[in-house]
PDB file of C-alpha atoms and ligand atoms in Angstrom:
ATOM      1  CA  UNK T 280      13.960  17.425  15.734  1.00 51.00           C
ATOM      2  CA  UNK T 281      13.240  20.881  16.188  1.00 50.00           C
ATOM      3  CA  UNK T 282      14.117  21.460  12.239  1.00 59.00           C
ATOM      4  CA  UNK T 283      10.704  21.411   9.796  1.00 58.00           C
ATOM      5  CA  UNK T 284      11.339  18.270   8.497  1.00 60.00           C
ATOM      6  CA  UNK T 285       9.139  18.148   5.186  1.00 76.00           C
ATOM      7  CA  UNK T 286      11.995  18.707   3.302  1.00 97.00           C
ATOM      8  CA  UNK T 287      13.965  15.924   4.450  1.00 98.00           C
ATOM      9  CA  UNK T 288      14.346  12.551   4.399  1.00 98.00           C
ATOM     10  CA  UNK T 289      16.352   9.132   5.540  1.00 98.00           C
ATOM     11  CA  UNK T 290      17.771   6.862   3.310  1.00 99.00           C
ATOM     12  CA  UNK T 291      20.360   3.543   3.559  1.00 99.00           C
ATOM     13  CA  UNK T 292      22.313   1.973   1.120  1.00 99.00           C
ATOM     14  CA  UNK T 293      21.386  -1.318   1.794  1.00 98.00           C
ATOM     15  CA  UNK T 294      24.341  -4.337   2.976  1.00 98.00           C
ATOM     16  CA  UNK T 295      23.718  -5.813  -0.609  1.00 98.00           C
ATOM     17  CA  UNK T 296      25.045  -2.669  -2.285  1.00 98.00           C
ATOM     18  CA  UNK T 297      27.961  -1.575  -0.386  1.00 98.00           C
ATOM     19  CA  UNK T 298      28.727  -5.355  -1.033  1.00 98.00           C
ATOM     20  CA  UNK T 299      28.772  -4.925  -4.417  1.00 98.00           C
ATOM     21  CA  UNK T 300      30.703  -2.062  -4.669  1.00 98.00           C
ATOM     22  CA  UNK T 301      27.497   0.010  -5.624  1.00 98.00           C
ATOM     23  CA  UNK T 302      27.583   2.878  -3.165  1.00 98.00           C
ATOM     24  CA  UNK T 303      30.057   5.766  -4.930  1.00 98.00           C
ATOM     25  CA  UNK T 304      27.406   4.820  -7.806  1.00 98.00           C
ATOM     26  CA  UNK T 305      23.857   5.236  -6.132  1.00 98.00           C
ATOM     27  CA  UNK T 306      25.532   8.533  -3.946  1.00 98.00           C
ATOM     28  CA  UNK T 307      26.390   9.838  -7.536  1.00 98.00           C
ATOM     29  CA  UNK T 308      22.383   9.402  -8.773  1.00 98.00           C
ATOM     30  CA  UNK T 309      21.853  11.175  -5.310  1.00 98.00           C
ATOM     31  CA  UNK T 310      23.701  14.141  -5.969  1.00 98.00           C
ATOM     32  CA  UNK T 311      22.612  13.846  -9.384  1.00 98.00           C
ATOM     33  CA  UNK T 312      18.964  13.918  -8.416  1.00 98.00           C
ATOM     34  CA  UNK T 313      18.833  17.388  -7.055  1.00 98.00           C
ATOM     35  CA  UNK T 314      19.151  15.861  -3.648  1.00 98.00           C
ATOM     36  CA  UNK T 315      21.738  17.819  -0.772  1.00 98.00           C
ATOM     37  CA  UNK T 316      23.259  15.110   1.560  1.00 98.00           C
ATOM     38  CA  UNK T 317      22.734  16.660   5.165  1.00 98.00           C
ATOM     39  CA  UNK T 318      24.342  13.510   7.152  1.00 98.00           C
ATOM     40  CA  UNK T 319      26.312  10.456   6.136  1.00 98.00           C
ATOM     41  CA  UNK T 320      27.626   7.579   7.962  1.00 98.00           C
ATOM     42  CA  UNK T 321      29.294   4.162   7.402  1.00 98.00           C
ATOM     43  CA  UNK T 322      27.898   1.486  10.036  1.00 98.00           C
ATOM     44  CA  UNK T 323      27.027  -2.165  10.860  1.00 98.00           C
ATOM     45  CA  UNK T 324      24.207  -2.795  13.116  1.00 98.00           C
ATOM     46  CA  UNK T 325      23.423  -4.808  15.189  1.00 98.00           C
ATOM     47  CA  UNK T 326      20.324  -7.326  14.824  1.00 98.00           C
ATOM     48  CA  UNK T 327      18.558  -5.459  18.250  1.00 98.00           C
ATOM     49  CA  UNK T 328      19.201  -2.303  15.784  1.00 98.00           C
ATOM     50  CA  UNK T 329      17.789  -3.721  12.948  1.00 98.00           C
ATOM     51  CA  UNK T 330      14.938  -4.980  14.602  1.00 98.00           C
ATOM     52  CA  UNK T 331      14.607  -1.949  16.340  1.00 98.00           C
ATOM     53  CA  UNK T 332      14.520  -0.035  12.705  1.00 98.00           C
ATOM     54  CA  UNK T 333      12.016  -2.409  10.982  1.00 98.00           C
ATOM     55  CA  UNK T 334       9.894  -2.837  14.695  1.00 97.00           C
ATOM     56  CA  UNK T 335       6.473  -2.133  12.472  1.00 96.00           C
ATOM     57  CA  UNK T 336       7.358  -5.213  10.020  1.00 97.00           C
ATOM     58  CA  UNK T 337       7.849  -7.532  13.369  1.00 98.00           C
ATOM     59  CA  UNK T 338       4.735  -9.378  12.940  1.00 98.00           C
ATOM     60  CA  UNK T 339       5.463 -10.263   8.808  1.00 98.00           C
ATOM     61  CA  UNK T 340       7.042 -13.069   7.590  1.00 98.00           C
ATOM     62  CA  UNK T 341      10.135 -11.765   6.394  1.00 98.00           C
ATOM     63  CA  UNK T 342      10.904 -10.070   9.698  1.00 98.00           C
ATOM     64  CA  UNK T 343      13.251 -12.325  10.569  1.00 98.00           C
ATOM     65  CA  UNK T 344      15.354 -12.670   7.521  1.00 98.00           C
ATOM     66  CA  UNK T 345      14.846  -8.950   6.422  1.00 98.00           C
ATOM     67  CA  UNK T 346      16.787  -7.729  10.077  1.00 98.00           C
ATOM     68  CA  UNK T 347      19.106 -10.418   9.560  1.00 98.00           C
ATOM     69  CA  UNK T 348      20.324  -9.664   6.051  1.00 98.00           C
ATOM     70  CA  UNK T 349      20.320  -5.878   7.276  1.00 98.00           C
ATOM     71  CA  UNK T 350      22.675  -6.207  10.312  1.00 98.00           C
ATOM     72  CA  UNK T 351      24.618  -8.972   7.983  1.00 98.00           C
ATOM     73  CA  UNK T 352      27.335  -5.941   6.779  1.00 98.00           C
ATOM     74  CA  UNK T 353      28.087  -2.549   6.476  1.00 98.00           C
ATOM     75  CA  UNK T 354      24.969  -0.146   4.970  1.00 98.00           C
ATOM     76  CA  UNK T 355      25.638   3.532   4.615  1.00 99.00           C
ATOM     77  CA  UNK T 356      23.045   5.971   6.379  1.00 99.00           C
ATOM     78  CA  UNK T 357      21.598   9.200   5.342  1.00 98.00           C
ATOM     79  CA  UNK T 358      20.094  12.144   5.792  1.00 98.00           C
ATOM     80  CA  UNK T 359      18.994  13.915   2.000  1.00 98.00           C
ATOM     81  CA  UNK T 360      17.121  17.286   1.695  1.00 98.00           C
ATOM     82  CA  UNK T 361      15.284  18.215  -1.744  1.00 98.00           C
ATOM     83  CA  UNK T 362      11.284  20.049  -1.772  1.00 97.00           C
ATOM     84  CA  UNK T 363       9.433  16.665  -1.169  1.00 97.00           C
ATOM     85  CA  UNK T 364      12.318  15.236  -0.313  1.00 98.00           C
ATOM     86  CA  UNK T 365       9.918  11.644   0.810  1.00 98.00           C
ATOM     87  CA  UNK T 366       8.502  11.232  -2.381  1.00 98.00           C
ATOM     88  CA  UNK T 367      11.445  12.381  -4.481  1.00 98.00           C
ATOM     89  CA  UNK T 368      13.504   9.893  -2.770  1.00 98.00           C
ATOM     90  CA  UNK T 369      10.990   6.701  -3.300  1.00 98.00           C
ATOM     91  CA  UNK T 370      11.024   7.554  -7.308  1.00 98.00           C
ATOM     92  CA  UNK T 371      14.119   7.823  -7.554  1.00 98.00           C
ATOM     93  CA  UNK T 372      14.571   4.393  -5.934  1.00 98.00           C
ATOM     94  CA  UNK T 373      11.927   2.978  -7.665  1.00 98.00           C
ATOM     95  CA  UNK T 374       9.476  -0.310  -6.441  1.00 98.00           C
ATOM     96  CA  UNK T 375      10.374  -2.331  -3.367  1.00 98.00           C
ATOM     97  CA  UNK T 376      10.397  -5.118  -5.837  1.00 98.00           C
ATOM     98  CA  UNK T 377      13.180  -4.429  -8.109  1.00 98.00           C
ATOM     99  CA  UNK T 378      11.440  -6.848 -10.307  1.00 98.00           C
ATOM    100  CA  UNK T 379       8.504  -4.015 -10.443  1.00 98.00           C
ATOM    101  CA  UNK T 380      10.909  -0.795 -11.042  1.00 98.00           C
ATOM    102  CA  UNK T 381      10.812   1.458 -13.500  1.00 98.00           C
ATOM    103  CA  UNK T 382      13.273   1.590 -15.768  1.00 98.00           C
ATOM    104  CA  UNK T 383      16.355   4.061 -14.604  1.00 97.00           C
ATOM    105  CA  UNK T 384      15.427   3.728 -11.042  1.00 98.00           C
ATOM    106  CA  UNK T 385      18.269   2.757  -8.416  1.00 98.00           C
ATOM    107  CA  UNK T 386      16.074  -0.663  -7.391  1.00 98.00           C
ATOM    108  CA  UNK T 387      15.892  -1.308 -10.968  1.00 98.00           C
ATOM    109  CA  UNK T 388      19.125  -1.165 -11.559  1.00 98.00           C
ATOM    110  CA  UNK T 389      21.115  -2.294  -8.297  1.00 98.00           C
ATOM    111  CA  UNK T 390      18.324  -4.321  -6.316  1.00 98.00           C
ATOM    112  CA  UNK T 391      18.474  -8.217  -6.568  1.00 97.00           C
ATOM    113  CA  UNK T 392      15.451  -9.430  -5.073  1.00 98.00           C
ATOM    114  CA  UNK T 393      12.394  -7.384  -2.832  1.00 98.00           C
ATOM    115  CA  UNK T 394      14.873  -8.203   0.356  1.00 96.00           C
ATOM    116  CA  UNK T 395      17.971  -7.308  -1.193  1.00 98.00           C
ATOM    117  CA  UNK T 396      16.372  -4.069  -3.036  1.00 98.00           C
ATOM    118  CA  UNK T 397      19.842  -1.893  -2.754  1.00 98.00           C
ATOM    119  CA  UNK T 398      18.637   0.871  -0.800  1.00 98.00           C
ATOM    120  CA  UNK T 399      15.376   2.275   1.966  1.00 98.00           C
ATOM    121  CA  UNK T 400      13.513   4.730   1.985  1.00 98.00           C
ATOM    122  CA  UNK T 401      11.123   6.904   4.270  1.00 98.00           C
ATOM    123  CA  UNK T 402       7.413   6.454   3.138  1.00 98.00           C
ATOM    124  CA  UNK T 403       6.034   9.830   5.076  1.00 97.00           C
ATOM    125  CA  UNK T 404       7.412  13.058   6.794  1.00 97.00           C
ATOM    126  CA  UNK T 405       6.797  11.531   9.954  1.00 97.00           C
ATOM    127  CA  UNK T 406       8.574   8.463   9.975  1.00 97.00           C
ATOM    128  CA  UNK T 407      11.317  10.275   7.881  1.00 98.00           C
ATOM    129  CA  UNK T 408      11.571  12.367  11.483  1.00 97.00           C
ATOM    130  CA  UNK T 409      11.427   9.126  13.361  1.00 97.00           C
ATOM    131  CA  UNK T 410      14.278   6.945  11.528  1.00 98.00           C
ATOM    132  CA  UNK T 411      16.512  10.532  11.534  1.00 98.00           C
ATOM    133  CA  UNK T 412      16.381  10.308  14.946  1.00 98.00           C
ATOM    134  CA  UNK T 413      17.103   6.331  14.953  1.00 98.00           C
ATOM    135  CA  UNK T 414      20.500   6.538  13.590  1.00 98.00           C
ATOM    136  CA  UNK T 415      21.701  10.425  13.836  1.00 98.00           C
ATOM    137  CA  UNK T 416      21.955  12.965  16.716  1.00 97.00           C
ATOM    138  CA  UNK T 417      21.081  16.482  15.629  1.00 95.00           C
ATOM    139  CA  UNK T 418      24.624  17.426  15.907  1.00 97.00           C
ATOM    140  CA  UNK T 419      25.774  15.264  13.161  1.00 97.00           C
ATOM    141  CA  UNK T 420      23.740  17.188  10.559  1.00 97.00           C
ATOM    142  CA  UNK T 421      24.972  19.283   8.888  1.00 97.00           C
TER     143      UNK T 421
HETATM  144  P1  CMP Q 230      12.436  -1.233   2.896  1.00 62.59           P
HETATM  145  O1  CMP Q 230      12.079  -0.034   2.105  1.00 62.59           O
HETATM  146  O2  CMP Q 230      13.748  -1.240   3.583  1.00 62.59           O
HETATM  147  O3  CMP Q 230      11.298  -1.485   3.978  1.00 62.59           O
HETATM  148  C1  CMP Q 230      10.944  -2.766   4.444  1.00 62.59           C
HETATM  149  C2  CMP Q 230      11.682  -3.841   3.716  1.00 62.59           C
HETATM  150  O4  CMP Q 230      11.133  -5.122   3.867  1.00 62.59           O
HETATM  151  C3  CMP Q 230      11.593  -3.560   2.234  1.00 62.59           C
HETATM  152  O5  CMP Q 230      12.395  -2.472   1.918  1.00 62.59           O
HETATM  153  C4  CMP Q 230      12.008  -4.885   1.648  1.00 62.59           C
HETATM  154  O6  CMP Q 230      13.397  -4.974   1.453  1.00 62.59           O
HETATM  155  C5  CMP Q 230      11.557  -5.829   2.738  1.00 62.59           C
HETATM  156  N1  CMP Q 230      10.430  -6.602   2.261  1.00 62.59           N
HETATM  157  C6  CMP Q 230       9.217  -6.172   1.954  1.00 62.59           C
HETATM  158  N2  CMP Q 230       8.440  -7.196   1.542  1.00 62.59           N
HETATM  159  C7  CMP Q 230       9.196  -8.286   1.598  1.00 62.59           C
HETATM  160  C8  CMP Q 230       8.991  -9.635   1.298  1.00 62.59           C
HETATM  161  N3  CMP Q 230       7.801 -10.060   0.852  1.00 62.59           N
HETATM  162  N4  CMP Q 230      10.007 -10.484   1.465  1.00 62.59           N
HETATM  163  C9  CMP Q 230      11.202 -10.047   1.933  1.00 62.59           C
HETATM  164  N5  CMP Q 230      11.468  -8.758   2.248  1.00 62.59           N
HETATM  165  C10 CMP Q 230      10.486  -7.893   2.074  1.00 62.59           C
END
């Protein structure tokens, strides 16, 4: 992207979530949490795209179950811009491990289990630039 990234970052609401009915909720705490929404989409992928997404977990043990729970139903993709928009984004979320959350985080509240954790996160501005660029073509934000 030709845009200085830094202040952006890419986030899903995770198939879990949407399942549950949980996504108007977890978009409010977004909009509530300072955060402007630069790109939104409702998709399914597919299992290539999931493993495609999660290529640098390929080696773990949960690879296989992780991309197939992802590509398993509908998860709702975004683009969010605050000042330190990475880090902002992973406390509001909270732990990977809901179990581990703080209390009033998104995980905490919505996540079931360290797979099914509600919603993802970019851990650094690069990657953030790199799973942008997985799921949304610079025209589509906005
Ligand atoms: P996410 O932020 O989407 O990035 C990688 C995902 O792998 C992570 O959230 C978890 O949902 C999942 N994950 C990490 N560790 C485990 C684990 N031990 N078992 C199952 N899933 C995991």
């Amino acid at each position: 992207m030709a845009e200085q990234i830094n202040n952006l970052t890419f986030a899903i609401i995770k198939p879990d979530a949407v399942r549950a009915g949980h996504t108007g909720k977890i978009i409010d705490r977004i909009i509530g949490g300072g955060f402007r929404i630069r790109a939104l989409k409702m998709i399914q992928q597919s299992r290539a795209q999931a493993e495609g997404f999660y290529d640098v977990h390929r080696s773990k043990p949960f690879f296989a179950g992780l991309t197939e729970f992802m590509s398993s139903a509908p998860c709702v993709v975004m683009v969010l811009e605050k000042d330190g928009a990475v880090r902002a984004w992973r406390d509001l979320m909270g732990a990977t491990d809901p179990a581990k959350a703080d209390e009033g985080t998104i995980r905490k509240e919505f996540g079931a289990s360290v797979g099914e954790n509600a919603t993802h996160g970019s851990d650094s501005d690069e990657n953030a630039a790199i799973e942008i660029g997985y799921f949304f073509n610079r025209l589509e934000i906005v």
